[in-house]
XYZ file of C-alpha atoms in Angstrom:
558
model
C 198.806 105.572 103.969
C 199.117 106.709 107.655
C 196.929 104.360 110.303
C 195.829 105.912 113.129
C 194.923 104.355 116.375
C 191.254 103.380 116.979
C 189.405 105.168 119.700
C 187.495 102.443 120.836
C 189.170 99.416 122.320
C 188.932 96.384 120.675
C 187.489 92.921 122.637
C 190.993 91.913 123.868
C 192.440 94.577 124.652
C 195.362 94.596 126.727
C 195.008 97.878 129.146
C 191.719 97.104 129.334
C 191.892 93.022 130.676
C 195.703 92.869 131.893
C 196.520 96.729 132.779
C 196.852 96.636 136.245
C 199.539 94.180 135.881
C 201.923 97.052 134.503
C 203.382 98.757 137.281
C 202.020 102.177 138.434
C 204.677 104.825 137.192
C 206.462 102.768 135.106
C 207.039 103.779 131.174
C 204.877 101.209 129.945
C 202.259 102.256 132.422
C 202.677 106.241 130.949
C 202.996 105.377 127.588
C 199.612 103.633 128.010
C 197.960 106.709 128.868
C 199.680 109.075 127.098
C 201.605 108.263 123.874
C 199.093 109.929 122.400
C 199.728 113.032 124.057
C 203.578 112.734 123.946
C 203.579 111.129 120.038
C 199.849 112.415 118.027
C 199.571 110.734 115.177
C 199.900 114.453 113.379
C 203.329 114.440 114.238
C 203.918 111.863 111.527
C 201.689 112.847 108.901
C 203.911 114.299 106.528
C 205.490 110.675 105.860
C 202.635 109.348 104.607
C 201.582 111.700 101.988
C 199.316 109.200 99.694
C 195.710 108.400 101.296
C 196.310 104.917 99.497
C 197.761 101.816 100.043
C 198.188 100.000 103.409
C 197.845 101.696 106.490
C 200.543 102.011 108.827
C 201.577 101.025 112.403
C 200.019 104.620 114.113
C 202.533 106.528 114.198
C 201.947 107.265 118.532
C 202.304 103.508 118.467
C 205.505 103.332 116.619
C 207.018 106.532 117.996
C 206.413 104.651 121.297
C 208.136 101.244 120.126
C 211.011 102.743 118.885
C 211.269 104.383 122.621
C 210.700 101.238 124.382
C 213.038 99.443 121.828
C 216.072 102.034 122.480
C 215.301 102.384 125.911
C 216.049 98.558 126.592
C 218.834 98.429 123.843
C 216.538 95.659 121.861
C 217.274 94.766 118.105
C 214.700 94.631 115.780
C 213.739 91.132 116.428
C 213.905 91.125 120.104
C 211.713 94.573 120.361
C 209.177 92.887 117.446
C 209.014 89.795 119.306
C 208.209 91.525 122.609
C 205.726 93.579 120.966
C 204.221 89.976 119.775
C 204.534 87.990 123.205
C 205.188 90.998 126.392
C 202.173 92.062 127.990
C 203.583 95.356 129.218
C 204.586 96.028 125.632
C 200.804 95.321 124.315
C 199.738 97.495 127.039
C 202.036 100.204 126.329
C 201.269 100.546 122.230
C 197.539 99.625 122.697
C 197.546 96.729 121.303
C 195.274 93.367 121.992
C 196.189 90.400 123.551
C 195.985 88.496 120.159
C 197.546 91.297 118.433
C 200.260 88.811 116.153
C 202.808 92.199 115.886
C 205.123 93.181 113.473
C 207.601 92.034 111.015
C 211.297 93.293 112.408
C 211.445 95.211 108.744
C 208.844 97.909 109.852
C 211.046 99.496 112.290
C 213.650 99.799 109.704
C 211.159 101.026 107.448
C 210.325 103.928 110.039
C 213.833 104.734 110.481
C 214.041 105.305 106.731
C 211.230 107.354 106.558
C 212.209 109.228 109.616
C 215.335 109.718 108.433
C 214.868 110.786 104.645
C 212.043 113.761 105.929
C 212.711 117.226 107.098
C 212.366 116.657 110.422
C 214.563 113.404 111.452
C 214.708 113.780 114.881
C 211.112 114.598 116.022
C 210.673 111.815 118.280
C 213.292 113.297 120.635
C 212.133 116.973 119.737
C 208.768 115.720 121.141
C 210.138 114.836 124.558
C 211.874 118.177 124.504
C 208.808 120.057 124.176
C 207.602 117.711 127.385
C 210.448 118.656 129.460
C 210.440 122.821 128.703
C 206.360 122.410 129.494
C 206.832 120.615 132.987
C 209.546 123.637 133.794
C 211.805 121.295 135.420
C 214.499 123.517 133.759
C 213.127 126.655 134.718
C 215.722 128.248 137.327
C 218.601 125.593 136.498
C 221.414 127.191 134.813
C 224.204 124.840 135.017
C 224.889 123.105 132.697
C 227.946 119.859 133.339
C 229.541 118.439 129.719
C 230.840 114.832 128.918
C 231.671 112.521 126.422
C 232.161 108.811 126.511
C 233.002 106.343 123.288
C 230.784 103.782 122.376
C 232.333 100.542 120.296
C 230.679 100.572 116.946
C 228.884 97.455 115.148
C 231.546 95.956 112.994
C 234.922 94.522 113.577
C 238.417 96.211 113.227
C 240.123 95.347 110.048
C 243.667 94.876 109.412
C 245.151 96.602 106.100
C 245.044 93.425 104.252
C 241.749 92.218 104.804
C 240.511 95.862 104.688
C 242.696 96.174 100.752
C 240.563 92.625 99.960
C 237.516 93.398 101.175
C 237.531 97.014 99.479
C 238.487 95.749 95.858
C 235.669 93.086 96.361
C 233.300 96.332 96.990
C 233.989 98.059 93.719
C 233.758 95.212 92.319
C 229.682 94.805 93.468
C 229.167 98.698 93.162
C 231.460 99.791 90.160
C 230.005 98.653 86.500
C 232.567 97.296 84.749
C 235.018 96.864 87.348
C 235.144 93.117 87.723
C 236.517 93.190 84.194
C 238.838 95.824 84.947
C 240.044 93.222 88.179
C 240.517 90.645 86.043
C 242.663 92.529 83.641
C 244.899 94.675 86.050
C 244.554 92.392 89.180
C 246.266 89.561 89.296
C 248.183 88.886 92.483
C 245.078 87.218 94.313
C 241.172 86.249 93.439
C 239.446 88.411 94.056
C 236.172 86.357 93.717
C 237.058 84.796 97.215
C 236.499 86.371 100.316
C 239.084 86.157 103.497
C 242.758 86.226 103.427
C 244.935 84.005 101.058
C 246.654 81.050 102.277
C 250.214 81.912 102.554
C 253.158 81.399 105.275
C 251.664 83.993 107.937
C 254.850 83.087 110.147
C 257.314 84.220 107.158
C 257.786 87.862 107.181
C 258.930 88.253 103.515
C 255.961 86.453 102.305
C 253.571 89.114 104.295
C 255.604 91.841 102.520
C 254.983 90.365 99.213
C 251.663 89.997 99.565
C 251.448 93.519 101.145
C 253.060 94.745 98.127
C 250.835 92.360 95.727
C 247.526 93.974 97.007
C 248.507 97.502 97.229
C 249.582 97.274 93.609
C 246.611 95.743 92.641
C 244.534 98.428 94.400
C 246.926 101.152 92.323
C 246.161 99.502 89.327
C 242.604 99.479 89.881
C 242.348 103.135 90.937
C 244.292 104.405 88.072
C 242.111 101.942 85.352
C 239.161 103.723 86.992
C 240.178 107.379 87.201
C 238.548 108.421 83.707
C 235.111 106.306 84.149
C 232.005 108.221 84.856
C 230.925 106.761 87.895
C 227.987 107.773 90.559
C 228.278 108.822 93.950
C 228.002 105.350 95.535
C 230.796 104.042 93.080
C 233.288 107.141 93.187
C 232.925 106.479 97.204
C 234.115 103.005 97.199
C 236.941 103.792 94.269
C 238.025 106.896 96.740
C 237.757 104.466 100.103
C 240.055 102.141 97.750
C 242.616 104.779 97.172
C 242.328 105.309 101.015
C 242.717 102.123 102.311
C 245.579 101.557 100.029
C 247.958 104.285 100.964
C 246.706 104.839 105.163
C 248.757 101.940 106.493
C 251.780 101.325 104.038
C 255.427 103.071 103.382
C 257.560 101.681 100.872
C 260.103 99.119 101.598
C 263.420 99.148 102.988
C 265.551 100.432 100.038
C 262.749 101.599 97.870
C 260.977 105.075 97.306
C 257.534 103.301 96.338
C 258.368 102.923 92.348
C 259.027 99.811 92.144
C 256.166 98.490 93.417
C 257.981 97.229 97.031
C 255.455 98.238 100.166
C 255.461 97.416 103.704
C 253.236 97.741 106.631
C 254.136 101.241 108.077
C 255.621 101.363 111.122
C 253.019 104.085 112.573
C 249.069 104.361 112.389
C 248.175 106.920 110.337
C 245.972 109.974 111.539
C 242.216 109.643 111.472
C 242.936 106.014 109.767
C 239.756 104.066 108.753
C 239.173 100.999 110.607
C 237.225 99.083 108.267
C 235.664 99.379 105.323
C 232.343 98.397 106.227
C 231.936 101.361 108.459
C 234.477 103.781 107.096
C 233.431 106.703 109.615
C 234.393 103.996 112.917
C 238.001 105.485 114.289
C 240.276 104.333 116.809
C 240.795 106.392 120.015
C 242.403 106.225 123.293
C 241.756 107.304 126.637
C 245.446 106.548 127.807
C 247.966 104.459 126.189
C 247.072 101.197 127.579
C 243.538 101.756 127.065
C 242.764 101.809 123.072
C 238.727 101.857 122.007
C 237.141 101.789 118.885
C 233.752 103.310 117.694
C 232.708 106.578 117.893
C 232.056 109.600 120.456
C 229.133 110.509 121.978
C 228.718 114.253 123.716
C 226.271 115.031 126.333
C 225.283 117.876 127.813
C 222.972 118.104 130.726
C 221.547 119.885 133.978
C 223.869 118.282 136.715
C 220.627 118.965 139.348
C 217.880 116.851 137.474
C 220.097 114.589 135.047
C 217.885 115.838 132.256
C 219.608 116.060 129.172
C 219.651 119.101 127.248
C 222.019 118.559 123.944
C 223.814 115.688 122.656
C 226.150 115.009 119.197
C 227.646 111.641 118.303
C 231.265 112.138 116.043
C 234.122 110.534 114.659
C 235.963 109.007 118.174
C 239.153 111.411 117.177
C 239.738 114.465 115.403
C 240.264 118.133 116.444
C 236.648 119.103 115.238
C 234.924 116.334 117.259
C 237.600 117.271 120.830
C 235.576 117.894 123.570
C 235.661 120.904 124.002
C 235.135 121.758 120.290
C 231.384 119.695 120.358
C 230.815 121.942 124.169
C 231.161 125.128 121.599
C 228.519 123.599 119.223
C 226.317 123.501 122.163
C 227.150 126.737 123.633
C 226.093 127.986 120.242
C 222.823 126.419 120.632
C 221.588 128.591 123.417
C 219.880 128.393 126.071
C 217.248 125.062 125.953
C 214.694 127.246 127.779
C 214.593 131.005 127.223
C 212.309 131.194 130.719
C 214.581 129.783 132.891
C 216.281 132.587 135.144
C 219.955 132.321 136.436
C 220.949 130.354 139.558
C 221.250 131.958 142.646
C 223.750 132.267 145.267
C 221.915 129.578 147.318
C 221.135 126.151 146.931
C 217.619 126.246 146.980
C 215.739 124.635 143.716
C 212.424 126.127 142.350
C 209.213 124.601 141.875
C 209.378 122.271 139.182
C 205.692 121.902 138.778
C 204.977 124.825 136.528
C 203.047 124.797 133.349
C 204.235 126.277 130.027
C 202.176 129.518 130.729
C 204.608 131.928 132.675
C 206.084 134.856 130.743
C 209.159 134.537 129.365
C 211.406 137.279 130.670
C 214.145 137.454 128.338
C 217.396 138.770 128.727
C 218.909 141.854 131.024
C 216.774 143.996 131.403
C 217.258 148.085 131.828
C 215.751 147.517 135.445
C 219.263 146.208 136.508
C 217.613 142.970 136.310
C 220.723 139.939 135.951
C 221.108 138.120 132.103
C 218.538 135.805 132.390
C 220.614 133.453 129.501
C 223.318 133.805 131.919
C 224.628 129.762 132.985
C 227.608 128.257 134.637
C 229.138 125.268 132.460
C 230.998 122.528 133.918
C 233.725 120.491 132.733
C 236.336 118.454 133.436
C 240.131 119.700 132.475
C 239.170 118.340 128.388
C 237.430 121.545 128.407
C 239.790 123.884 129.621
C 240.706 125.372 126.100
C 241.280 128.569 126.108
C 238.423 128.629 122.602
C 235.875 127.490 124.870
C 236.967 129.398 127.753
C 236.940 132.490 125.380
C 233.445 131.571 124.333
C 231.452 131.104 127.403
C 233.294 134.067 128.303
C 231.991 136.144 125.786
C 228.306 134.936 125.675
C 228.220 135.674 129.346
C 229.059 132.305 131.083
C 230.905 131.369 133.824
C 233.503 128.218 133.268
C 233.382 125.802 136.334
C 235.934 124.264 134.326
C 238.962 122.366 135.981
C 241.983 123.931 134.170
C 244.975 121.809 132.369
C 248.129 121.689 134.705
C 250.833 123.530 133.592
C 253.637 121.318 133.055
C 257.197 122.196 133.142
C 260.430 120.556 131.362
C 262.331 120.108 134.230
C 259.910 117.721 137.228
C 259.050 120.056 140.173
C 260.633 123.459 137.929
C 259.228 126.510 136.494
C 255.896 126.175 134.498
C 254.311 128.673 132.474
C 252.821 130.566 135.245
C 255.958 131.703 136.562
C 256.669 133.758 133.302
C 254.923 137.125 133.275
C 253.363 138.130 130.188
C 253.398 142.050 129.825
C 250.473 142.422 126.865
C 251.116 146.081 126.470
C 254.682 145.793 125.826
C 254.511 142.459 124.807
C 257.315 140.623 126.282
C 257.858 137.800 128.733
C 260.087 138.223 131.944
C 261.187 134.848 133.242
C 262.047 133.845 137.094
C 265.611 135.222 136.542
C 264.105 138.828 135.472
C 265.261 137.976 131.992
C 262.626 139.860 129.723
C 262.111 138.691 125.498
C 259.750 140.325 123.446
C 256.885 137.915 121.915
C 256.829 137.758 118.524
C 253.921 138.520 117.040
C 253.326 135.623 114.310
C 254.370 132.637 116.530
C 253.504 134.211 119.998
C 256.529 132.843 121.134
C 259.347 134.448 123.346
C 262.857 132.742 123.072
C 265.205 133.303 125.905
C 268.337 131.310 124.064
C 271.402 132.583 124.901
C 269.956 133.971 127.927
C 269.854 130.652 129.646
C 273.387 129.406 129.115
C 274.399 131.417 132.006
C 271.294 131.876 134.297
C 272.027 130.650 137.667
C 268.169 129.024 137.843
C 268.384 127.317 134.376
C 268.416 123.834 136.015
C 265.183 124.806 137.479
C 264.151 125.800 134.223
C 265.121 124.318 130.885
C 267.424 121.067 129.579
C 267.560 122.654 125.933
C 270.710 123.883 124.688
C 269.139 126.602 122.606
C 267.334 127.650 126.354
C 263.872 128.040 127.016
C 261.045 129.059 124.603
C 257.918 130.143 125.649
C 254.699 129.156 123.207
C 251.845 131.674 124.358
C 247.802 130.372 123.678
C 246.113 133.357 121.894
C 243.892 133.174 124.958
C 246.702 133.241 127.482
C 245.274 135.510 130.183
C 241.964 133.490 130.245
C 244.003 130.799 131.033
C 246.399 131.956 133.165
C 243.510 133.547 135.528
C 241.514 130.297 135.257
C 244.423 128.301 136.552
C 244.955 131.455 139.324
C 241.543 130.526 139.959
C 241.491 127.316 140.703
C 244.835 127.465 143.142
C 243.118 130.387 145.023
C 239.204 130.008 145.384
C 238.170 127.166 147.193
C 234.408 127.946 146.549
C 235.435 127.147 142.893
C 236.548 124.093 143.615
C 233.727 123.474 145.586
C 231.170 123.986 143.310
C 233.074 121.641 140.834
C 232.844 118.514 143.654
C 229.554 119.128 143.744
C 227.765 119.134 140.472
C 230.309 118.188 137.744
C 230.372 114.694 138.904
C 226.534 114.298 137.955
C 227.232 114.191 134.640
C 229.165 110.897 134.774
C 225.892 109.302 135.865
C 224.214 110.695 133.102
C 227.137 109.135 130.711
C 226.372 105.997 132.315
C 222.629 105.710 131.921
C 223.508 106.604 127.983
C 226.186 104.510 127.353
C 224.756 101.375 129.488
C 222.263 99.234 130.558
C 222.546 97.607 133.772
C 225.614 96.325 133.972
C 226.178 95.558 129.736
C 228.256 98.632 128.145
C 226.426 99.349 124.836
C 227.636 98.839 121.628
C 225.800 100.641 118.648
C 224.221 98.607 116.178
C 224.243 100.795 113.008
C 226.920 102.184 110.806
C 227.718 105.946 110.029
C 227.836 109.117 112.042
C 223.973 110.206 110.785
C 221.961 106.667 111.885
C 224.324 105.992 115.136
C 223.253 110.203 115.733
C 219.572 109.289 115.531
C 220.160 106.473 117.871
C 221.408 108.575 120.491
C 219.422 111.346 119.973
C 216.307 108.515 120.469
C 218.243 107.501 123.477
C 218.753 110.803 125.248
C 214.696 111.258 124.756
C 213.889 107.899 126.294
C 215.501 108.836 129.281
C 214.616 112.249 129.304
C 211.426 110.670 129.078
C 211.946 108.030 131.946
C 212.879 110.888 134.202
C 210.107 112.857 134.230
C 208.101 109.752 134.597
C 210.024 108.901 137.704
C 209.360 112.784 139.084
C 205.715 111.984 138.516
C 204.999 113.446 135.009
C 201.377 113.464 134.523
C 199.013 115.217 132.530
C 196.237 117.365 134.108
C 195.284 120.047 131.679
C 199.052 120.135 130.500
C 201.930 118.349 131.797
C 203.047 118.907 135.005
C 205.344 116.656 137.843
C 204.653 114.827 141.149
C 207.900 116.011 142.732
C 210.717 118.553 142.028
């Protein structure tokens, strides 16, 4: 059954004999006062259903552990433990100074029930609902985009302990399938874990063994293709299959029938990394730099550093791109429908206001401007011409920094030097050489054209001449780059509020000096993470602007 927190305090109370030890504006010294405010216990109630049994941890004082806990990047143990021995914890959940704490199962147990109701992240909607009542948004209508990867919890397999460790799964999950190993399996035990003990230095003996375990995990797939299995077991025969076939070709002199396999000489596209977090990908920032784990998106007002969306995904993929996620949020709308647009000037509004002003919607028939109307900032990740096309037509403006035009010969003709006729359309290059664009490849080929051109070494070192590959969104593009060369006020409004955002990616993906490193597996529970992390300091924020509640919750400073 759901506890609740006692309104009387008990005889050792913490607040009450050690409070003034806690810092003054602090988040243990706010969540002392207000967690209850912030976290009521009815925001929980619908996890505990049954009026029997034990009673819970209250579910403002657990709400306001799992803050503290994801604030400060704590496991289990370490945040139960400082629950159990940290004054400024006891004070911040209410508890006494004898208070003996928590087993480090309960907060898994409130993940799990968090996670399994209809409303997973309400924690984080809770700070939300903080931030739109203080109005700190209310006039700020930029919004700056960013992503960062964060390593995941487990370590990066190679294909042969990843082919191991996988048969030794189906083997645990499958029924029946350790007697299906022993029959069709027989080029290693399986009932050992780690790698066999073979010649690592001889290169034919790795190929044999490569071979041996792929065939064995062939064999086992096909013995198991009829079997009516559940969802847990059809996952780990179908991660089998996977793991089998990702990373191998067959060898030299072989088409893959006679049971000859190699390691391939390529990494395959979105290739899982290990089987004990199959959703973990690898990624790369350049080519030097290679990082595993996933991707975490932020979006945020550049002004305040509060953030207003978020969305962890796969590290790679063309649906989890940058810009891709930034048209997810764009989709989301506006985070507060009473903010107005930003004007010309600098100056911020008051900050202080309560949630009672009227919401004034969008454009009004006064001439009044599109109040959803917000400027989105983004480095040159973002410069597609889909997300340029969308803020475009929701009625954004794109402080993005465009993608260079690059050109096949160094220092030569780029894109923008072709003029795209869309009536007509056709393409005349530099040399007044004009191609029509054809209209399922929205290419124009200037082939022959070239052989003879007096600027083709300024232009092209294809024999077959230059071919020119048109986005569908061309003339967004082409203006936004026009843009960029021509309007220094563009540029300067990119210097001075994208690079906010990169402090926001730090305070997510860091603590103090440590880069983070998520401790759960899977998209959905490293997704609740951040979205627990985003509210905590959301949360710390406000608390350093002076949140405070006096008949609603309003802030100190602006």
């Amino acid at each position: 059954m759901q506890g609740v927190e006692r309104a009387d305090r008990r005889l050792l109370d913490a607040a009450a004999l050690v409070g003034h030890l806690v810092p003054a504006g602090s988040m243990y010294a706010f969540l002392a006062d207000c967690r209850g405010r912030v976290f009521p216990d009815e925001l929980f109630a619908d996890l505990f259903p049954s009026a029997k049994g034990r009673r819970s941890i209250p579910g403002s004082v657990a709400a306001s552990i799992l803050t503290l806990q994801t604030l400060l990047d704590y496991s289990d143990a370490e945040a139960a433990e400082a629950a159990r021995c940290d004054l400024r914890w006891k004070v911040a959940c209410g508890l006494a100074l004898d208070d003996k704490g928590f087993h480090p199962s309960t907060l898994t147990y409130w993940r799990r029930r968090l996670a399994n109701s209809d409303r997973p992240y309400r924690v984080n909607d809770a700070v939300r609902q903080v931030v739109e009542a203080t109005g700190i948004l209310r006039g700020r209508r930029r919004r700056a985009v960013d992503s960062t990867i964060l390593d995941d919890a487990v370590a990066t397999q190679d294909t042969i302990t990843q082919l191991i460790a996988q048969i030794r799964r189906v083997a645990r999950v499958v029924p029946g399938a350790a007697e299906q190993i022993a029959a069709v399996c027989g080029g290693h035990d399986y009932s050992r874990p780690g790698k066999p003990d073979i010649d690592w230095d001889d290169p034919d003996a790795k190929q044999a063994l490569v071979s041996t375990l792929v065939n064995d995990a062939n064999n086992l797939v096909a013995a198991l293709a009829e079997a009516k299995l559940d969802e847990p077991a059809q996952q780990a025969v179908a991660l089998l299959a996977l793991v089998a076939g990702q990373d191998v070709e067959p060898a030299d002199g072989s088409d893959g029938t006679d049971g000859r396999w190699r390691i391939a000489r390529k990494v395959a596209e979105d290739r899982v990394i290990s089987t004990v977090d199959p959703q973990a990908r690898h990624t790369r920032k350049s080519p030097q730099a290679r990082r595993d784990g996933y991707r975490a998106h932020i979006a945020a007002e550049p002004d305040t550093g509060i953030i207003t969306d978020e969305q962890l995904t796969k590290a790679c993929g063309p649906d989890n791109a940058d810009a891709a996620v930034a048209q997810q949020f764009l989709a989301n709308g506006p985070t507060n429908t009473n903010s107005e647009p930003n004007s010309d000037s600098d100056s911020e509004p008051n900050t202080t206001a309560g949630v009672g002003d009227d919401d004034t919607g969008p454009e009004q028939p006064t001439g009044r401007p599109d109040q959803t109307a917000q400027e989105w900032y983004g480095d040159c990740a973002y410069g597609t011409g889909d997300l340029r096309n969308a803020l475009d037509q929701a009625g954004h403006t794109a402080i993005i920094k465009p993608k260079p035009s690059q050109s096949p010969i160094r220092g030569g003709f780029t894109i923008d030097d072709f003029t795209v006729n869309t009536d007509q359309q056709t393409v005349t290059c530099p040399a007044a050489h004009t191609r029509p664009i054809s209209p399922a490849t929205r290419t124009a080929d200037f082939g022959t054209r070239c052989r003879t051109c007096p600027l083709q070494t300024r232009c092209t070192k294809s024999k077959t001449g230059r071919k020119i590959v048109l986005n569908e969104h061309d003339a967004l593009l082409r203006q936004a780059r026009a843009d960029w060369r021509t309007d220094p006020t563009l540029r300067d409004r990119y210097r001075r509020h994208r690079p906010n955002i990169e402090r926001v990616i730090a305070q997510v993906a860091s603590r103090g000096r440590r880069r983070l490193k998520l401790r759960y597996h899977g998209i959905h529970a490293n997704h609740t993470w951040l979205k627990q992390r985003t509210a905590a300091l959301n949360l710390r924020n406000l608390i350093n602007r002076g949140l405070h509640w006096t008949n609603g919750w309003t802030l100190a400073t602006s």
